[in-house]
């Protein structure tokens, strides 16, 4: 790719090229995304510029950063703009409603949920905060997060 003029936002140009590759299917959902170093080398830019391009794709909802894995192309069902913690919260609510976690039962810990959803513990904490804010769970000292009785009524 020819380098854009310095007056143009270089990272946006790079993000556009990478976005086109995703849309064309060159990078399929679930594929590991090129690293910052690879993007930097391919486009002949500083690593910080490559990082900004990759952040732009993440902000656009096309790429996720997974702990211990790196960046991956989002699957079609993940490509909406709903924040990840809310999608995780929705899955946990569905599990509660389906009876997988009956009233009085303990939810898995943050580390287990982070592994299950391939998300950071901060994302998991935000998802659990959604459940707490809706009155579906509470923190019980010595027991962890417990499903409340009225959660079945939701």
PDB file of C-alpha atoms in Angstrom:
ATOM      1  CA  UNK A   1       0.000   0.000   0.000  1.00  0.00           C
ATOM      2  CA  UNK A   2       1.286   3.458  -0.813  1.00  0.00           C
ATOM      3  CA  UNK A   3       1.685   5.550   2.313  1.00  0.00           C
ATOM      4  CA  UNK A   4      -0.975   8.248   2.626  1.00  0.00           C
ATOM      5  CA  UNK A   5      -0.104  11.925   2.928  1.00  0.00           C
ATOM      6  CA  UNK A   6       0.951  12.933   6.417  1.00  0.00           C
ATOM      7  CA  UNK A   7      -2.065  15.248   6.610  1.00  0.00           C
ATOM      8  CA  UNK A   8      -4.349  12.195   6.444  1.00  0.00           C
ATOM      9  CA  UNK A   9      -4.928  10.078   9.534  1.00  0.00           C
ATOM     10  CA  UNK A  10      -2.667   7.166   8.628  1.00  0.00           C
ATOM     11  CA  UNK A  11      -4.154   4.803  11.198  1.00  0.00           C
ATOM     12  CA  UNK A  12      -7.636   5.371   9.728  1.00  0.00           C
ATOM     13  CA  UNK A  13      -6.357   4.454   6.254  1.00  0.00           C
ATOM     14  CA  UNK A  14      -4.780   1.282   7.616  1.00  0.00           C
ATOM     15  CA  UNK A  15      -7.967   0.444   9.532  1.00  0.00           C
ATOM     16  CA  UNK A  16      -9.965   0.880   6.301  1.00  0.00           C
ATOM     17  CA  UNK A  17      -7.701  -1.579   4.431  1.00  0.00           C
ATOM     18  CA  UNK A  18      -7.970  -4.123   7.262  1.00  0.00           C
ATOM     19  CA  UNK A  19     -11.744  -3.591   7.483  1.00  0.00           C
ATOM     20  CA  UNK A  20     -12.015  -4.342   3.752  1.00  0.00           C
ATOM     21  CA  UNK A  21     -10.072  -7.585   4.278  1.00  0.00           C
ATOM     22  CA  UNK A  22     -12.547  -8.661   6.947  1.00  0.00           C
ATOM     23  CA  UNK A  23     -15.541  -7.813   4.746  1.00  0.00           C
ATOM     24  CA  UNK A  24     -13.990  -9.601   1.770  1.00  0.00           C
ATOM     25  CA  UNK A  25     -13.541 -12.724   3.888  1.00  0.00           C
ATOM     26  CA  UNK A  26      -9.735 -12.678   3.770  1.00  0.00           C
ATOM     27  CA  UNK A  27      -9.907 -12.624   7.574  1.00  0.00           C
ATOM     28  CA  UNK A  28     -12.761 -14.886   8.690  1.00  0.00           C
ATOM     29  CA  UNK A  29     -14.674 -14.733  11.988  1.00  0.00           C
ATOM     30  CA  UNK A  30     -12.628 -16.376  14.725  1.00  0.00           C
ATOM     31  CA  UNK A  31      -9.322 -15.923  12.845  1.00  0.00           C
ATOM     32  CA  UNK A  32      -6.381 -14.570  14.802  1.00  0.00           C
ATOM     33  CA  UNK A  33      -5.704 -11.018  13.649  1.00  0.00           C
ATOM     34  CA  UNK A  34      -2.225  -9.855  12.570  1.00  0.00           C
ATOM     35  CA  UNK A  35      -0.168  -8.505  15.461  1.00  0.00           C
ATOM     36  CA  UNK A  36       0.794  -4.852  15.905  1.00  0.00           C
ATOM     37  CA  UNK A  37       4.311  -5.756  14.788  1.00  0.00           C
ATOM     38  CA  UNK A  38       3.008  -7.433  11.607  1.00  0.00           C
ATOM     39  CA  UNK A  39       0.706  -4.515  10.752  1.00  0.00           C
ATOM     40  CA  UNK A  40       3.536  -2.080  11.464  1.00  0.00           C
ATOM     41  CA  UNK A  41       5.898  -3.964   9.142  1.00  0.00           C
ATOM     42  CA  UNK A  42       3.326  -4.447   6.372  1.00  0.00           C
ATOM     43  CA  UNK A  43       2.329  -0.780   6.213  1.00  0.00           C
ATOM     44  CA  UNK A  44       5.731   0.697   7.074  1.00  0.00           C
ATOM     45  CA  UNK A  45       4.471   2.647  10.072  1.00  0.00           C
ATOM     46  CA  UNK A  46       5.381   2.940  13.737  1.00  0.00           C
ATOM     47  CA  UNK A  47       3.946   0.325  16.061  1.00  0.00           C
ATOM     48  CA  UNK A  48       1.866   3.010  17.808  1.00  0.00           C
ATOM     49  CA  UNK A  49       0.180   3.855  14.499  1.00  0.00           C
ATOM     50  CA  UNK A  50      -0.559   0.154  13.924  1.00  0.00           C
ATOM     51  CA  UNK A  51      -1.968  -0.066  17.462  1.00  0.00           C
ATOM     52  CA  UNK A  52      -4.324   2.853  16.782  1.00  0.00           C
ATOM     53  CA  UNK A  53      -5.565   1.173  13.588  1.00  0.00           C
ATOM     54  CA  UNK A  54      -6.279  -2.031  15.505  1.00  0.00           C
ATOM     55  CA  UNK A  55      -8.018  -0.094  18.289  1.00  0.00           C
ATOM     56  CA  UNK A  56     -10.211   1.497  15.632  1.00  0.00           C
ATOM     57  CA  UNK A  57     -11.294  -1.942  14.372  1.00  0.00           C
ATOM     58  CA  UNK A  58     -12.067  -2.973  17.936  1.00  0.00           C
ATOM     59  CA  UNK A  59     -14.112   0.207  18.444  1.00  0.00           C
ATOM     60  CA  UNK A  60     -15.956  -0.584  15.196  1.00  0.00           C
ATOM     61  CA  UNK A  61     -16.965  -3.948  16.651  1.00  0.00           C
ATOM     62  CA  UNK A  62     -14.971  -6.029  14.156  1.00  0.00           C
ATOM     63  CA  UNK A  63     -12.166  -7.307  16.391  1.00  0.00           C
ATOM     64  CA  UNK A  64     -11.961  -8.540  19.982  1.00  0.00           C
ATOM     65  CA  UNK A  65      -8.878  -8.724  22.177  1.00  0.00           C
ATOM     66  CA  UNK A  66      -8.838 -11.962  24.149  1.00  0.00           C
ATOM     67  CA  UNK A  67      -6.540 -12.459  27.140  1.00  0.00           C
ATOM     68  CA  UNK A  68      -3.761 -14.892  26.316  1.00  0.00           C
ATOM     69  CA  UNK A  69      -4.853 -15.114  22.671  1.00  0.00           C
ATOM     70  CA  UNK A  70      -4.525 -11.673  21.125  1.00  0.00           C
ATOM     71  CA  UNK A  71      -6.842 -10.013  18.647  1.00  0.00           C
ATOM     72  CA  UNK A  72      -9.390 -12.109  16.754  1.00  0.00           C
ATOM     73  CA  UNK A  73     -12.032 -11.290  14.155  1.00  0.00           C
ATOM     74  CA  UNK A  74     -15.456 -11.201  15.783  1.00  0.00           C
ATOM     75  CA  UNK A  75     -18.052 -13.720  14.756  1.00  0.00           C
ATOM     76  CA  UNK A  76     -21.181 -12.440  13.029  1.00  0.00           C
ATOM     77  CA  UNK A  77     -23.282 -12.650  16.192  1.00  0.00           C
ATOM     78  CA  UNK A  78     -20.677 -10.590  18.075  1.00  0.00           C
ATOM     79  CA  UNK A  79     -20.451  -7.884  15.438  1.00  0.00           C
ATOM     80  CA  UNK A  80     -23.234  -5.774  16.914  1.00  0.00           C
ATOM     81  CA  UNK A  81     -22.348  -2.691  18.902  1.00  0.00           C
ATOM     82  CA  UNK A  82     -23.694  -4.019  22.208  1.00  0.00           C
ATOM     83  CA  UNK A  83     -20.908  -3.807  24.790  1.00  0.00           C
ATOM     84  CA  UNK A  84     -19.385  -7.191  25.515  1.00  0.00           C
ATOM     85  CA  UNK A  85     -20.274  -7.099  29.212  1.00  0.00           C
ATOM     86  CA  UNK A  86     -23.939  -6.648  28.304  1.00  0.00           C
ATOM     87  CA  UNK A  87     -23.852  -9.617  25.909  1.00  0.00           C
ATOM     88  CA  UNK A  88     -22.302 -11.712  28.692  1.00  0.00           C
ATOM     89  CA  UNK A  89     -24.890 -10.418  31.182  1.00  0.00           C
ATOM     90  CA  UNK A  90     -27.662 -11.405  28.745  1.00  0.00           C
ATOM     91  CA  UNK A  91     -26.250 -14.934  28.516  1.00  0.00           C
ATOM     92  CA  UNK A  92     -26.080 -15.207  32.306  1.00  0.00           C
ATOM     93  CA  UNK A  93     -29.652 -13.898  32.643  1.00  0.00           C
ATOM     94  CA  UNK A  94     -30.810 -16.483  30.094  1.00  0.00           C
ATOM     95  CA  UNK A  95     -29.047 -19.217  32.103  1.00  0.00           C
ATOM     96  CA  UNK A  96     -30.750 -18.030  35.303  1.00  0.00           C
ATOM     97  CA  UNK A  97     -34.148 -17.924  33.583  1.00  0.00           C
ATOM     98  CA  UNK A  98     -33.578 -21.416  32.152  1.00  0.00           C
ATOM     99  CA  UNK A  99     -32.962 -22.739  35.672  1.00  0.00           C
ATOM    100  CA  UNK A 100     -29.260 -23.455  35.219  1.00  0.00           C
ATOM    101  CA  UNK A 101     -28.702 -21.320  38.307  1.00  0.00           C
ATOM    102  CA  UNK A 102     -31.780 -21.737  40.518  1.00  0.00           C
ATOM    103  CA  UNK A 103     -32.583 -19.287  43.324  1.00  0.00           C
ATOM    104  CA  UNK A 104     -30.145 -19.650  46.195  1.00  0.00           C
ATOM    105  CA  UNK A 105     -27.447 -21.179  43.996  1.00  0.00           C
ATOM    106  CA  UNK A 106     -24.000 -19.707  43.698  1.00  0.00           C
ATOM    107  CA  UNK A 107     -22.743 -18.352  40.380  1.00  0.00           C
ATOM    108  CA  UNK A 108     -19.270 -19.410  39.232  1.00  0.00           C
ATOM    109  CA  UNK A 109     -16.464 -17.114  40.357  1.00  0.00           C
ATOM    110  CA  UNK A 110     -15.015 -14.312  38.241  1.00  0.00           C
ATOM    111  CA  UNK A 111     -12.031 -16.391  37.133  1.00  0.00           C
ATOM    112  CA  UNK A 112     -14.266 -19.267  35.983  1.00  0.00           C
ATOM    113  CA  UNK A 113     -16.586 -16.907  34.109  1.00  0.00           C
ATOM    114  CA  UNK A 114     -13.599 -15.144  32.524  1.00  0.00           C
ATOM    115  CA  UNK A 115     -12.413 -18.516  31.209  1.00  0.00           C
ATOM    116  CA  UNK A 116     -15.898 -19.532  30.100  1.00  0.00           C
ATOM    117  CA  UNK A 117     -16.530 -16.315  28.153  1.00  0.00           C
ATOM    118  CA  UNK A 118     -12.899 -15.672  27.148  1.00  0.00           C
ATOM    119  CA  UNK A 119     -13.170 -12.197  28.653  1.00  0.00           C
ATOM    120  CA  UNK A 120     -11.221 -10.123  31.139  1.00  0.00           C
ATOM    121  CA  UNK A 121     -12.216 -10.165  34.798  1.00  0.00           C
ATOM    122  CA  UNK A 122     -13.122  -6.469  34.502  1.00  0.00           C
ATOM    123  CA  UNK A 123     -15.606  -7.328  31.738  1.00  0.00           C
ATOM    124  CA  UNK A 124     -17.021 -10.119  33.920  1.00  0.00           C
ATOM    125  CA  UNK A 125     -17.326  -7.727  36.895  1.00  0.00           C
ATOM    126  CA  UNK A 126     -19.284  -5.313  34.707  1.00  0.00           C
ATOM    127  CA  UNK A 127     -21.591  -8.127  33.546  1.00  0.00           C
ATOM    128  CA  UNK A 128     -22.163  -9.225  37.140  1.00  0.00           C
ATOM    129  CA  UNK A 129     -22.838  -5.593  38.045  1.00  0.00           C
ATOM    130  CA  UNK A 130     -25.675  -5.641  35.481  1.00  0.00           C
ATOM    131  CA  UNK A 131     -27.191  -8.689  37.173  1.00  0.00           C
ATOM    132  CA  UNK A 132     -26.794  -7.103  40.605  1.00  0.00           C
ATOM    133  CA  UNK A 133     -28.341  -3.847  39.364  1.00  0.00           C
ATOM    134  CA  UNK A 134     -31.371  -5.773  38.100  1.00  0.00           C
ATOM    135  CA  UNK A 135     -31.821  -7.477  41.455  1.00  0.00           C
ATOM    136  CA  UNK A 136     -30.998 -10.930  40.115  1.00  0.00           C
ATOM    137  CA  UNK A 137     -28.010 -11.675  42.338  1.00  0.00           C
ATOM    138  CA  UNK A 138     -26.430 -10.503  45.555  1.00  0.00           C
ATOM    139  CA  UNK A 139     -23.038 -10.914  47.137  1.00  0.00           C
ATOM    140  CA  UNK A 140     -23.202 -13.091  50.248  1.00  0.00           C
ATOM    141  CA  UNK A 141     -20.140 -12.966  52.487  1.00  0.00           C
ATOM    142  CA  UNK A 142     -18.342 -16.293  52.394  1.00  0.00           C
ATOM    143  CA  UNK A 143     -20.552 -17.633  49.614  1.00  0.00           C
ATOM    144  CA  UNK A 144     -19.944 -15.355  46.637  1.00  0.00           C
ATOM    145  CA  UNK A 145     -22.651 -14.208  44.231  1.00  0.00           C
ATOM    146  CA  UNK A 146     -25.966 -15.917  44.842  1.00  0.00           C
ATOM    147  CA  UNK A 147     -29.092 -15.954  42.646  1.00  0.00           C
ATOM    148  CA  UNK A 148     -32.050 -14.273  44.350  1.00  0.00           C
ATOM    149  CA  UNK A 149     -35.525 -15.821  44.598  1.00  0.00           C
ATOM    150  CA  UNK A 150     -37.215 -13.110  42.524  1.00  0.00           C
ATOM    151  CA  UNK A 151     -34.827 -13.792  39.634  1.00  0.00           C
ATOM    152  CA  UNK A 152     -37.299 -16.463  38.435  1.00  0.00           C
ATOM    153  CA  UNK A 153     -39.979 -13.783  37.952  1.00  0.00           C
ATOM    154  CA  UNK A 154     -37.937 -11.748  35.419  1.00  0.00           C
TER     155      UNK A 154
END
